[in-house]
């Protein structure tokens, strides 16, 4: 009888524990965790930029689907801002694999008119990075700009101090080590097309 009550007590205590479902546990997931920093160039801060990273499938990109892409946008709701560090940080839980930059897109709002700057990378060379299952990586701060009516983004810096500052502001969003991950140049076949008939944005 005493054993029976001990089991009941243990079950009751277990039911009171709130699981950490909102935290990413490194090495314990079949998903991956990516942190990206975004910053606007000083001369072009009025535009809203969107960097589209897509998973590579063979020699080309996987289908255009939320399951296979990372869309990092400046001034996003829920982004992490750190005093003394330019721009903002965004976090994504994604499928493991290789991701490459499809392109950059900018929208400039001028009263009631929106101007766009497309920055599709027709390539074939473009920045890419790898991330494994259960791994958490940081790929640095990417600076966006508009050059000759074209939206562009380049790696500004990849610094462990920026990563630590971002992690200190996330209140334990990641449990375990986050690795700095350098991007490398990858050739990806690109057949430009519009996202849909109503959009001016092009993708590969």
GROMACS .gro file of C-alpha atoms in nm:
model
  204
    1UNK     CA    1   0.000   0.000   0.000
    2UNK     CA    2   0.285   0.235   0.083
    3UNK     CA    3   0.439   0.163  -0.260
    4UNK     CA    4   0.105   0.245  -0.426
    5UNK     CA    5   0.089   0.587  -0.257
    6UNK     CA    6   0.453   0.654  -0.344
    7UNK     CA    7   0.377   0.595  -0.712
    8UNK     CA    8   0.071   0.823  -0.694
    9UNK     CA    9   0.280   1.098  -0.530
   10UNK     CA   10   0.551   1.068  -0.797
   11UNK     CA   11   0.292   1.093  -1.076
   12UNK     CA   12   0.131   1.397  -0.914
   13UNK     CA   13   0.467   1.573  -0.885
   14UNK     CA   14   0.554   1.490  -1.244
   15UNK     CA   15   0.227   1.641  -1.365
   16UNK     CA   16   0.321   1.974  -1.201
   17UNK     CA   17   0.644   2.006  -1.401
   18UNK     CA   18   0.620   2.236  -1.705
   19UNK     CA   19   0.824   2.095  -1.996
   20UNK     CA   20   1.076   2.326  -2.168
   21UNK     CA   21   0.911   2.283  -2.508
   22UNK     CA   22   1.001   2.637  -2.610
   23UNK     CA   23   1.376   2.583  -2.561
   24UNK     CA   24   1.611   2.417  -2.808
   25UNK     CA   25   1.824   2.145  -2.647
   26UNK     CA   26   2.146   2.097  -2.842
   27UNK     CA   27   2.209   1.732  -2.928
   28UNK     CA   28   1.856   1.625  -2.837
   29UNK     CA   29   1.654   1.721  -3.143
   30UNK     CA   30   1.609   1.608  -3.500
   31UNK     CA   31   1.580   1.977  -3.591
   32UNK     CA   32   1.847   2.248  -3.614
   33UNK     CA   33   1.873   2.597  -3.465
   34UNK     CA   34   2.008   2.897  -3.658
   35UNK     CA   35   2.080   3.250  -3.533
   36UNK     CA   36   2.125   3.526  -3.790
   37UNK     CA   37   2.218   3.889  -3.730
   38UNK     CA   38   2.079   4.160  -3.961
   39UNK     CA   39   2.190   4.521  -3.990
   40UNK     CA   40   2.100   4.798  -4.234
   41UNK     CA   41   2.368   5.011  -4.396
   42UNK     CA   42   2.384   5.363  -4.253
   43UNK     CA   43   2.288   5.522  -4.584
   44UNK     CA   44   1.988   5.296  -4.652
   45UNK     CA   45   1.790   5.250  -4.332
   46UNK     CA   46   1.447   5.338  -4.472
   47UNK     CA   47   1.407   5.011  -4.660
   48UNK     CA   48   1.277   4.691  -4.506
   49UNK     CA   49   1.504   4.406  -4.612
   50UNK     CA   50   1.433   4.036  -4.644
   51UNK     CA   51   1.707   3.774  -4.685
   52UNK     CA   52   1.585   3.442  -4.821
   53UNK     CA   53   1.793   3.135  -4.738
   54UNK     CA   54   1.672   2.809  -4.894
   55UNK     CA   55   1.767   2.447  -4.848
   56UNK     CA   56   1.969   2.289  -5.128
   57UNK     CA   57   1.835   1.971  -5.283
   58UNK     CA   58   2.097   1.815  -5.510
   59UNK     CA   59   2.235   2.083  -5.742
   60UNK     CA   60   1.940   2.319  -5.699
   61UNK     CA   61   1.709   2.457  -5.437
   62UNK     CA   62   1.435   2.258  -5.267
   63UNK     CA   63   1.078   2.356  -5.341
   64UNK     CA   64   0.966   2.701  -5.227
   65UNK     CA   65   0.798   2.591  -4.907
   66UNK     CA   66   0.815   2.711  -4.545
   67UNK     CA   67   0.962   2.373  -4.450
   68UNK     CA   68   1.276   2.439  -4.656
   69UNK     CA   69   1.351   2.806  -4.614
   70UNK     CA   70   1.469   3.073  -4.370
   71UNK     CA   71   1.330   3.418  -4.432
   72UNK     CA   72   1.510   3.678  -4.219
   73UNK     CA   73   1.352   4.025  -4.223
   74UNK     CA   74   1.471   4.348  -4.066
   75UNK     CA   75   1.249   4.507  -3.801
   76UNK     CA   76   1.079   4.173  -3.736
   77UNK     CA   77   0.848   4.121  -3.443
   78UNK     CA   78   1.026   3.912  -3.183
   79UNK     CA   79   1.376   3.994  -3.304
   80UNK     CA   80   1.650   4.034  -3.041
   81UNK     CA   81   1.820   4.371  -3.005
   82UNK     CA   82   2.128   4.419  -2.791
   83UNK     CA   83   2.259   4.753  -2.669
   84UNK     CA   84   2.589   4.832  -2.838
   85UNK     CA   85   2.547   4.575  -3.117
   86UNK     CA   86   2.422   4.703  -3.455
   87UNK     CA   87   2.102   4.563  -3.600
   88UNK     CA   88   1.904   4.273  -3.459
   89UNK     CA   89   1.921   3.896  -3.419
   90UNK     CA   90   1.666   3.645  -3.543
   91UNK     CA   91   1.634   3.279  -3.446
   92UNK     CA   92   1.498   2.990  -3.651
   93UNK     CA   93   1.432   2.624  -3.579
   94UNK     CA   94   1.472   2.447  -3.913
   95UNK     CA   95   1.532   2.116  -4.083
   96UNK     CA   96   1.898   2.011  -4.091
   97UNK     CA   97   2.079   2.048  -4.421
   98UNK     CA   98   2.262   2.295  -4.642
   99UNK     CA   99   2.113   2.642  -4.689
  100UNK     CA  100   2.216   2.895  -4.951
  101UNK     CA  101   2.118   3.259  -5.004
  102UNK     CA  102   1.855   3.274  -5.277
  103UNK     CA  103   1.839   3.652  -5.277
  104UNK     CA  104   1.764   3.978  -5.099
  105UNK     CA  105   1.451   4.188  -5.132
  106UNK     CA  106   1.385   4.542  -5.015
  107UNK     CA  107   1.066   4.746  -4.986
  108UNK     CA  108   1.089   5.123  -4.952
  109UNK     CA  109   0.769   5.291  -4.839
  110UNK     CA  110   0.718   5.650  -4.956
  111UNK     CA  111   0.379   5.771  -4.834
  112UNK     CA  112   0.124   5.566  -5.028
  113UNK     CA  113   0.373   5.419  -5.277
  114UNK     CA  114   0.598   5.117  -5.225
  115UNK     CA  115   0.921   5.091  -5.420
  116UNK     CA  116   1.099   4.758  -5.443
  117UNK     CA  117   1.459   4.656  -5.500
  118UNK     CA  118   1.507   4.297  -5.607
  119UNK     CA  119   1.833   4.121  -5.530
  120UNK     CA  120   1.797   3.772  -5.671
  121UNK     CA  121   2.134   3.597  -5.692
  122UNK     CA  122   2.128   3.429  -6.032
  123UNK     CA  123   2.470   3.294  -5.948
  124UNK     CA  124   2.558   3.028  -5.967
  125UNK     CA  125   2.796   3.117  -5.679
  126UNK     CA  126   2.636   3.228  -5.353
  127UNK     CA  127   2.698   3.206  -4.975
  128UNK     CA  128   2.589   2.884  -4.805
  129UNK     CA  129   2.619   2.707  -4.470
  130UNK     CA  130   2.560   2.360  -4.326
  131UNK     CA  131   2.376   2.272  -4.007
  132UNK     CA  132   2.328   1.923  -3.863
  133UNK     CA  133   2.043   1.772  -3.666
  134UNK     CA  134   2.056   1.877  -3.300
  135UNK     CA  135   2.306   2.152  -3.379
  136UNK     CA  136   2.278   2.525  -3.301
  137UNK     CA  137   2.480   2.768  -3.515
  138UNK     CA  138   2.532   3.142  -3.555
  139UNK     CA  139   2.623   3.269  -3.905
  140UNK     CA  140   2.707   3.631  -3.814
  141UNK     CA  141   2.567   3.978  -3.881
  142UNK     CA  142   2.467   4.042  -4.243
  143UNK     CA  143   2.451   4.401  -4.362
  144UNK     CA  144   2.183   4.494  -4.616
  145UNK     CA  145   2.207   4.780  -4.861
  146UNK     CA  146   2.072   4.907  -5.193
  147UNK     CA  147   2.330   4.946  -5.467
  148UNK     CA  148   2.226   5.069  -5.813
  149UNK     CA  149   1.857   4.994  -5.735
  150UNK     CA  150   1.953   4.640  -5.635
  151UNK     CA  151   1.918   4.493  -5.286
  152UNK     CA  152   2.233   4.323  -5.159
  153UNK     CA  153   2.357   4.165  -4.835
  154UNK     CA  154   2.709   4.083  -4.723
  155UNK     CA  155   2.855   3.929  -4.412
  156UNK     CA  156   2.965   4.218  -4.194
  157UNK     CA  157   3.119   4.026  -3.907
  158UNK     CA  158   3.118   3.688  -3.737
  159UNK     CA  159   3.214   3.751  -3.376
  160UNK     CA  160   3.178   3.537  -3.065
  161UNK     CA  161   3.115   3.851  -2.855
  162UNK     CA  162   2.803   3.930  -3.060
  163UNK     CA  163   2.680   3.575  -3.016
  164UNK     CA  164   2.730   3.584  -2.638
  165UNK     CA  165   2.547   3.916  -2.615
  166UNK     CA  166   2.254   3.777  -2.815
  167UNK     CA  167   2.238   3.459  -2.606
  168UNK     CA  168   2.243   3.661  -2.284
  169UNK     CA  169   1.931   3.840  -2.407
  170UNK     CA  170   1.734   3.526  -2.498
  171UNK     CA  171   1.678   3.398  -2.143
  172UNK     CA  172   1.785   3.041  -2.210
  173UNK     CA  173   1.633   2.999  -2.554
  174UNK     CA  174   1.911   2.752  -2.636
  175UNK     CA  175   2.034   2.490  -2.392
  176UNK     CA  176   2.385   2.385  -2.491
  177UNK     CA  177   2.668   2.524  -2.706
  178UNK     CA  178   2.605   2.742  -3.012
  179UNK     CA  179   2.879   2.725  -3.275
  180UNK     CA  180   3.005   3.003  -3.498
  181UNK     CA  181   2.945   2.884  -3.852
  182UNK     CA  182   3.130   3.040  -4.145
  183UNK     CA  183   2.951   3.053  -4.477
  184UNK     CA  184   3.127   2.931  -4.790
  185UNK     CA  185   3.073   2.980  -5.162
  186UNK     CA  186   2.842   2.724  -5.321
  187UNK     CA  187   2.726   2.690  -5.682
  188UNK     CA  188   2.350   2.640  -5.710
  189UNK     CA  189   2.150   2.614  -6.031
  190UNK     CA  190   1.906   2.905  -6.061
  191UNK     CA  191   1.604   2.940  -6.287
  192UNK     CA  192   1.457   3.281  -6.200
  193UNK     CA  193   1.080   3.305  -6.151
  194UNK     CA  194   0.836   3.520  -5.958
  195UNK     CA  195   0.702   3.402  -5.623
  196UNK     CA  196   0.352   3.441  -5.767
  197UNK     CA  197   0.170   3.645  -6.031
  198UNK     CA  198   0.101   3.930  -5.785
  199UNK     CA  199   0.454   3.963  -5.646
  200UNK     CA  200   0.750   4.146  -5.795
  201UNK     CA  201   0.989   3.931  -5.594
  202UNK     CA  202   1.186   3.674  -5.788
  203UNK     CA  203   1.330   3.350  -5.657
  204UNK     CA  204   1.540   3.072  -5.804
   0.00000   0.00000   0.00000
